[in-house]
mmCIF file of C-alpha atoms in Angstrom:
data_model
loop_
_atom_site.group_PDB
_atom_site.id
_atom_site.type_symbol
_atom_site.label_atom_id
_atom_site.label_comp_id
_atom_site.label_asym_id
_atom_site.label_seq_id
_atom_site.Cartn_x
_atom_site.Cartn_y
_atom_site.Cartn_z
ATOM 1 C CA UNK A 599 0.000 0.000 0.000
ATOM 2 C CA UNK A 600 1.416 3.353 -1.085
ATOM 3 C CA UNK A 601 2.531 5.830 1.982
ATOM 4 C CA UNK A 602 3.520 9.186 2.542
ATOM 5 C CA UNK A 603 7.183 9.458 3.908
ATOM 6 C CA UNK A 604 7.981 11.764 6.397
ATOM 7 C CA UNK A 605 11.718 12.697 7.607
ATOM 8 C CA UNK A 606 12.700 13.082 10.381
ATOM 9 C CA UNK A 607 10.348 10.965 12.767
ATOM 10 C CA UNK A 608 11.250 13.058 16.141
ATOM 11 C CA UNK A 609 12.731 16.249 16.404
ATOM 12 C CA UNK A 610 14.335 17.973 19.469
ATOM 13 C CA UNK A 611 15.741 21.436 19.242
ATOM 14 C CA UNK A 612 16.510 24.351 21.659
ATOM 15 C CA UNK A 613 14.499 27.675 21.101
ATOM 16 C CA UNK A 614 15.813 30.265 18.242
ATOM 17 C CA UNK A 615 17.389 27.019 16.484
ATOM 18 C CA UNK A 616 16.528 26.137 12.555
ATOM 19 C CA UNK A 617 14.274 22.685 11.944
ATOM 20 C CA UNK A 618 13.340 21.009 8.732
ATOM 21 C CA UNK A 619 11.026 18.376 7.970
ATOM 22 C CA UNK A 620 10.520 16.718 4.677
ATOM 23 C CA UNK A 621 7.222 14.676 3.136
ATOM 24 C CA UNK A 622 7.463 12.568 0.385
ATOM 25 C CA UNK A 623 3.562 12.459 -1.291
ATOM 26 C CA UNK A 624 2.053 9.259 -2.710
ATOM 27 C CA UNK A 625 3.323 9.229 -6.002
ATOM 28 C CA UNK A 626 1.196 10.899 -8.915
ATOM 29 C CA UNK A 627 -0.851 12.874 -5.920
ATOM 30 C CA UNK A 628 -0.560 16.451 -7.150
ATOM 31 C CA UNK A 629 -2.008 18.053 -3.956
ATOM 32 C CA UNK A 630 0.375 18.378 -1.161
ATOM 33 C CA UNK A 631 -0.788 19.389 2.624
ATOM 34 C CA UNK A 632 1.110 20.400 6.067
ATOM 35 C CA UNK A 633 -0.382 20.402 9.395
ATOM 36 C CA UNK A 634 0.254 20.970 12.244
ATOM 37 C CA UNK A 635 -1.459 18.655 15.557
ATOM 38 C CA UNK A 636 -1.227 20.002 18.804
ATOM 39 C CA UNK A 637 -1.142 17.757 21.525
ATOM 40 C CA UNK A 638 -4.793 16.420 22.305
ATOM 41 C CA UNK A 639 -6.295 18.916 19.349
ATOM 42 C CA UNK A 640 -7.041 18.163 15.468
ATOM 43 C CA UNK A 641 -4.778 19.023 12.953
ATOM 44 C CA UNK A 642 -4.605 22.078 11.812
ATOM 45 C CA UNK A 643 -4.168 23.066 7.962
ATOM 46 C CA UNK A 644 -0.718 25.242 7.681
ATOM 47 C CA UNK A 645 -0.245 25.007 3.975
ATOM 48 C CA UNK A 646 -1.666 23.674 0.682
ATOM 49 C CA UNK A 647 -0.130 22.713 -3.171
ATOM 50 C CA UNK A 648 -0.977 21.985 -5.818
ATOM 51 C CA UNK A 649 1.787 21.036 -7.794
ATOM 52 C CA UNK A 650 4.525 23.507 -7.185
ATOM 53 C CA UNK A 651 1.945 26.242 -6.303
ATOM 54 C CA UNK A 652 0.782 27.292 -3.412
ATOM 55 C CA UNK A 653 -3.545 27.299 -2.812
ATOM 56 C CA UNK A 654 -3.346 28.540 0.570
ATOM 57 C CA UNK A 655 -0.939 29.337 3.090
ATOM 58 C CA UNK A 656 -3.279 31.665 5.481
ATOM 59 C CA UNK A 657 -2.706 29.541 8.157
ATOM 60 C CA UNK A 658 1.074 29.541 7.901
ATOM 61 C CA UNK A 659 3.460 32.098 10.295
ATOM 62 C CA UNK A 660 5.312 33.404 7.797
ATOM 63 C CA UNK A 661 7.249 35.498 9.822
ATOM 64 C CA UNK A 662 9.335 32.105 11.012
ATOM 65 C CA UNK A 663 7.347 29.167 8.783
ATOM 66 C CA UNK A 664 8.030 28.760 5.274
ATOM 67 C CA UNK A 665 7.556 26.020 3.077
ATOM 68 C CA UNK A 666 8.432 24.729 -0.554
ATOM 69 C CA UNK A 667 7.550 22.030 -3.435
ATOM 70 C CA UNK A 668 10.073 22.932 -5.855
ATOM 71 C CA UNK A 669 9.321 20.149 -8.486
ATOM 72 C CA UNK A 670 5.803 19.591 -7.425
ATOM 73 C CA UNK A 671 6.476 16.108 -5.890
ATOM 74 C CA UNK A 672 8.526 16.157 -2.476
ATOM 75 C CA UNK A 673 8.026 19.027 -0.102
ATOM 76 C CA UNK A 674 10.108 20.484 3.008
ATOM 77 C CA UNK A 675 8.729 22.730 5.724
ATOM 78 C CA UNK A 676 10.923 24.694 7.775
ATOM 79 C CA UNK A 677 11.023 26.638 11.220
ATOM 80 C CA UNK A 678 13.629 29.608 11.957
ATOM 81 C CA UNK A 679 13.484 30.390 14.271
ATOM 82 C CA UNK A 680 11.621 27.401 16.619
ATOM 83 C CA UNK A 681 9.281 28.749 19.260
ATOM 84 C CA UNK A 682 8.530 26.696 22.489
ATOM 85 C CA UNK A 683 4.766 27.260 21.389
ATOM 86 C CA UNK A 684 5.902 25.178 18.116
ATOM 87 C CA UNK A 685 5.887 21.972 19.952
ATOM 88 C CA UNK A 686 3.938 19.659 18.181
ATOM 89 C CA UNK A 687 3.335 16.661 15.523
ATOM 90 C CA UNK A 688 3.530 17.893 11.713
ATOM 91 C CA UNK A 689 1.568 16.107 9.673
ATOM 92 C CA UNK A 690 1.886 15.460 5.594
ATOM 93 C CA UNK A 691 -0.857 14.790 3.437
ATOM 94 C CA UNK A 692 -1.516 14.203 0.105
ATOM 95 C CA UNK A 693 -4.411 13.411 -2.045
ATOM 96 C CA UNK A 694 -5.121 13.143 -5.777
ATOM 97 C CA UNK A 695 -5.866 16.407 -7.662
ATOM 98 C CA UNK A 696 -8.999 18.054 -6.303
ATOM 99 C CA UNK A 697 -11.838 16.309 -7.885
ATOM 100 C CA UNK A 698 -11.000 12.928 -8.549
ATOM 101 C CA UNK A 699 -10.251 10.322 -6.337
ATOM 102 C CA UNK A 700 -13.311 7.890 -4.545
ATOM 103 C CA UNK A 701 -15.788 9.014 -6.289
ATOM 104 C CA UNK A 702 -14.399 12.266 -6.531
ATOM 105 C CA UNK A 703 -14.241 12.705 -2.321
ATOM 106 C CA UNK A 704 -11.219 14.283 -1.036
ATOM 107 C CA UNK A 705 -9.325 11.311 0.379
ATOM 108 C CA UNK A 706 -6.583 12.591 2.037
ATOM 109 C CA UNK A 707 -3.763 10.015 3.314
ATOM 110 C CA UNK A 708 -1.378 11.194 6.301
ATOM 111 C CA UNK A 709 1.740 10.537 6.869
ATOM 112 C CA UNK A 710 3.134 9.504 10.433
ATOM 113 C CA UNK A 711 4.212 12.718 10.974
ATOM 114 C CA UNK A 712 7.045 14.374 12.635
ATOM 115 C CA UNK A 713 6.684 15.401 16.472
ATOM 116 C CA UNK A 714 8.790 18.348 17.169
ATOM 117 C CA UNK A 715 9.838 19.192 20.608
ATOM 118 C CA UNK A 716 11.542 22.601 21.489
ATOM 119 C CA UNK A 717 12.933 23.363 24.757
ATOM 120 C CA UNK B 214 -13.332 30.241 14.571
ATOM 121 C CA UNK B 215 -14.161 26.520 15.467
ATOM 122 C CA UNK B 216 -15.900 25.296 12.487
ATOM 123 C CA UNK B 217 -16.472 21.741 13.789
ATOM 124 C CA UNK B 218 -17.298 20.906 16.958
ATOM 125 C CA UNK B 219 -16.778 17.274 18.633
ATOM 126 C CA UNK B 220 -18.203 15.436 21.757
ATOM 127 C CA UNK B 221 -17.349 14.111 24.235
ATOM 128 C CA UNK B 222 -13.611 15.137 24.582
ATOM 129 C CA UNK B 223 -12.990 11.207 25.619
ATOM 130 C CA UNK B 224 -15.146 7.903 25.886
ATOM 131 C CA UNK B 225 -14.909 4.663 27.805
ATOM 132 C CA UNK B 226 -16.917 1.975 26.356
ATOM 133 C CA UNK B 227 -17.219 -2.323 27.218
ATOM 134 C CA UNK B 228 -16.329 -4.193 24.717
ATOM 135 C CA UNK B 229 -19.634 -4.945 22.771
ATOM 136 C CA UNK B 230 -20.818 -1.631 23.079
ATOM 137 C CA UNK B 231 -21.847 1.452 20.956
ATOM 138 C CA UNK B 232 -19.443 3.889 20.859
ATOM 139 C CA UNK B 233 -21.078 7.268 20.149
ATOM 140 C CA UNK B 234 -19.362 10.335 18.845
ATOM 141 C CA UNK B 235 -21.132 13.735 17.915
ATOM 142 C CA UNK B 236 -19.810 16.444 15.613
ATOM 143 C CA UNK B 237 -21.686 20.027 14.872
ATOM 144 C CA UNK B 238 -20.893 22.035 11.980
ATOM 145 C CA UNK B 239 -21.158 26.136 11.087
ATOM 146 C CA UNK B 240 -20.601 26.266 7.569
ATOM 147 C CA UNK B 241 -23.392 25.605 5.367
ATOM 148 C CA UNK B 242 -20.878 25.081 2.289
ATOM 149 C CA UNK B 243 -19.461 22.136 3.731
ATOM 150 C CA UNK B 244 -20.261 19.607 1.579
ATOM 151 C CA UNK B 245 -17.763 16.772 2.395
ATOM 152 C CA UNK B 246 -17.494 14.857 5.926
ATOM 153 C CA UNK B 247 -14.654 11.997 6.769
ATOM 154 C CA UNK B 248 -14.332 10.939 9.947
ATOM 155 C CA UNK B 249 -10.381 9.492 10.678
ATOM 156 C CA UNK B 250 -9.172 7.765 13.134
ATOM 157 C CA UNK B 251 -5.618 8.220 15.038
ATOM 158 C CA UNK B 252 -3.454 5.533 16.678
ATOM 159 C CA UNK B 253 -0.922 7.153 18.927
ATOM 160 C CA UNK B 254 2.299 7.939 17.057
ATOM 161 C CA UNK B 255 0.488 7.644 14.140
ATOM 162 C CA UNK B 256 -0.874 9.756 11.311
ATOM 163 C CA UNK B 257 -5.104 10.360 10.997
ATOM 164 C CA UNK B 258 -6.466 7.697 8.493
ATOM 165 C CA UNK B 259 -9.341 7.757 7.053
ATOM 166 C CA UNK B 260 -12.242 5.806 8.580
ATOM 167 C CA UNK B 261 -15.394 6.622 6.572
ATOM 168 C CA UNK B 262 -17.099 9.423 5.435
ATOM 169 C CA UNK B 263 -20.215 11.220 3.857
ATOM 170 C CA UNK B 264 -21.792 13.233 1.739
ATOM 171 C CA UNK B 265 -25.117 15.523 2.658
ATOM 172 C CA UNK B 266 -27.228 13.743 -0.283
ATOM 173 C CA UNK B 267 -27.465 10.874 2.181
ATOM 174 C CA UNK B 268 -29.219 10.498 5.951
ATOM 175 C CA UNK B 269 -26.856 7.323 6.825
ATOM 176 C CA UNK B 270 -23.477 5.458 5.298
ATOM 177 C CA UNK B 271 -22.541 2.251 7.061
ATOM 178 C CA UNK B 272 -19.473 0.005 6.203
ATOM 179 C CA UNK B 273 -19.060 -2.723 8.821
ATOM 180 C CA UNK B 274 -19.694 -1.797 12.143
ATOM 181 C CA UNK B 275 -19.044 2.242 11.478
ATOM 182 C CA UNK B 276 -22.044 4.127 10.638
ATOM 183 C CA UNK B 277 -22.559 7.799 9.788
ATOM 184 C CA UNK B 278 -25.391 9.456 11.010
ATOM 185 C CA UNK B 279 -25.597 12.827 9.060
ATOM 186 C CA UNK B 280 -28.696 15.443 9.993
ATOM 187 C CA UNK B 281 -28.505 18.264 7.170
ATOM 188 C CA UNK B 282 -31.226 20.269 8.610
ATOM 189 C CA UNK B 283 -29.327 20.372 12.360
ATOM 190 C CA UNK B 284 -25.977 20.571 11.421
ATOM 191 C CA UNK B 285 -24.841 17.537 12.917
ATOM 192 C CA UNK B 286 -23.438 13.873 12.058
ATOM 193 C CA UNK B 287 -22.221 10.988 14.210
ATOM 194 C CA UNK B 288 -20.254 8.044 13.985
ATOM 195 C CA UNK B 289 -21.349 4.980 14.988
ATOM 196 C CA UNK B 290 -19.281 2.334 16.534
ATOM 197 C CA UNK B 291 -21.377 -1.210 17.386
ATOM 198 C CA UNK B 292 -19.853 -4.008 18.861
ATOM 199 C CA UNK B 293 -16.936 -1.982 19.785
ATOM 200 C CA UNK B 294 -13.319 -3.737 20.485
ATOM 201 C CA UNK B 295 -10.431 -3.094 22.594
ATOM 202 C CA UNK B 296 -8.503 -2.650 18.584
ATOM 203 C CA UNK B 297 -10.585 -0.153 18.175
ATOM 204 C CA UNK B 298 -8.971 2.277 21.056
ATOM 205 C CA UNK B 299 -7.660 5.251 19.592
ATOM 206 C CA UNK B 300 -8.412 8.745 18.649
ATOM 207 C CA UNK B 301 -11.499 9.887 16.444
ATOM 208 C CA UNK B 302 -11.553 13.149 14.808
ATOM 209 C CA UNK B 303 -14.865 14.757 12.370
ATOM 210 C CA UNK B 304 -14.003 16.620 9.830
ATOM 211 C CA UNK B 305 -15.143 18.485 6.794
ATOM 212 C CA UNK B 306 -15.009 20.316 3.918
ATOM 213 C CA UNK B 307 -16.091 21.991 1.180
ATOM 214 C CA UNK B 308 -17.214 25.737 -0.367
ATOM 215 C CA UNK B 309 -15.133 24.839 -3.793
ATOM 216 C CA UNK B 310 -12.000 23.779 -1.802
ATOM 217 C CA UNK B 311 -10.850 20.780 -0.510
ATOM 218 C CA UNK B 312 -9.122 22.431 2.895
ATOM 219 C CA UNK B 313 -9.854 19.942 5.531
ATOM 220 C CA UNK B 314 -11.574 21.447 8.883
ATOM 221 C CA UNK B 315 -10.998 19.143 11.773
ATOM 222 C CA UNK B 316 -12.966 18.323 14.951
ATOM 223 C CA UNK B 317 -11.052 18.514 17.978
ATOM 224 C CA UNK B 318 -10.742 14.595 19.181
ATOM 225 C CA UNK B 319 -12.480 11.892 20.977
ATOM 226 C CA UNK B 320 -10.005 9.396 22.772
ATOM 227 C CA UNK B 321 -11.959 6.583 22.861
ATOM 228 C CA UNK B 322 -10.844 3.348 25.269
ATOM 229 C CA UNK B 323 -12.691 0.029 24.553
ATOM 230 C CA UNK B 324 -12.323 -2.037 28.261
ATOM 231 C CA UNK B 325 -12.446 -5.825 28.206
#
């Protein structure tokens, strides 16, 4: 069964420090999404693709969050400078292009994520 | 703004049981509603879900329950099993987008 990869599994960093995390999609799903879970609260949508292009990023800090799908396949999000208020599990998802899919439903599939801790 | 709101925050039920979990909805352009479940360390993955056209969906022993006029839809859980401990979010979407608004959680522990 196809999965979407997420690097690296756990995360600790200090405060002010620089974090990446990387998502590799299900392969030929052009739509590309990054939340963010909060301990004991739903995810939380930071950022949508499609493709290379971003749909929505309203959501996202941008003053410290930024994130990139340069060929429109694998996708990193990064943190600089981490926050102790960033602690938390970031979660990939992809999906096929908007439309399609089970009977055209938006069937999103999650990766494991990547729990970030900062002290 | 909390779009989708989930009860009860946590649920013990026997094994056997029905395992009950209400979600409530503001957006009227929501036409699209998965409900996922989430084992710890895990990512969400999706359980069943629903459009408004229909009242009920049921695939083994989940049902939706989906009231258009209220705003509301349930999952149902009968004959619940210790394997089927874990998290439950709602969720929904819809409005032209595909943005997924989530629920905020219902642990739910299945006791021998």
């Amino acid at each position: 069964e196809a999965e979407v990869a997420q690097s690296p599994r756990y995360k600790i960093t200090e405060k002010s420090q620089a974090v990446a995390f990387w998502c590799d999609p299900i392969s030929g799903h052009a739509t590309l999404y990054w939340y963010r879970q909060i301990l004991g609260q739903g995810p939380e949508l930071l950022v949508q693709f499609q493709d290379e292009s971003v749909v929505d990023d309203s959501q996202l800090p941008k003053d410290r969050f930024s994130a990139e799908r340069l060929k429109g396949v694998d996708s990193t999000l990064k943190i600089q400078p981490a926050e102790l208020g960033d602690s938390a599990m970031y979660l990939c998802a992809s999906c096929p292009t908007p439309g399609q899919g089970l009977s055209g439903a938006n069937v999103l599939t999650f990766g494991a994520g990547s729990r970030l801790t900062v002290l | 703004q909390q779009q989708v709101k989930q009860s009860p925050q946590s649920l013990i039920v026997q094994k056997g049981g029905i395992s009950i979990i209400n979600c409530a909805y503001e957006n009227t352009a929501f036409d699209y509603f998965p409900w996922y479940q989430q084992f710890p360390g895990k990512g969400p993955a999706l359980l069943i879900a629903i459009r408004p056209d229909v009242s009920e969906k049921k695939e083994g022993r989940f049902t939706i329950s989906f009231n258009k006029s209220a705003k509301q839809f349930s999952l149902h859980i009968m004959d619940s099993q210790p394997g089927d401990s874990a998290t439950y979010f709602c969720a929904a979407s819809g409005g032209g987008g595909n943005k997924l608004t989530f629920g905020t959680g219902t642990q739910l522990k299945v006791e021998l």
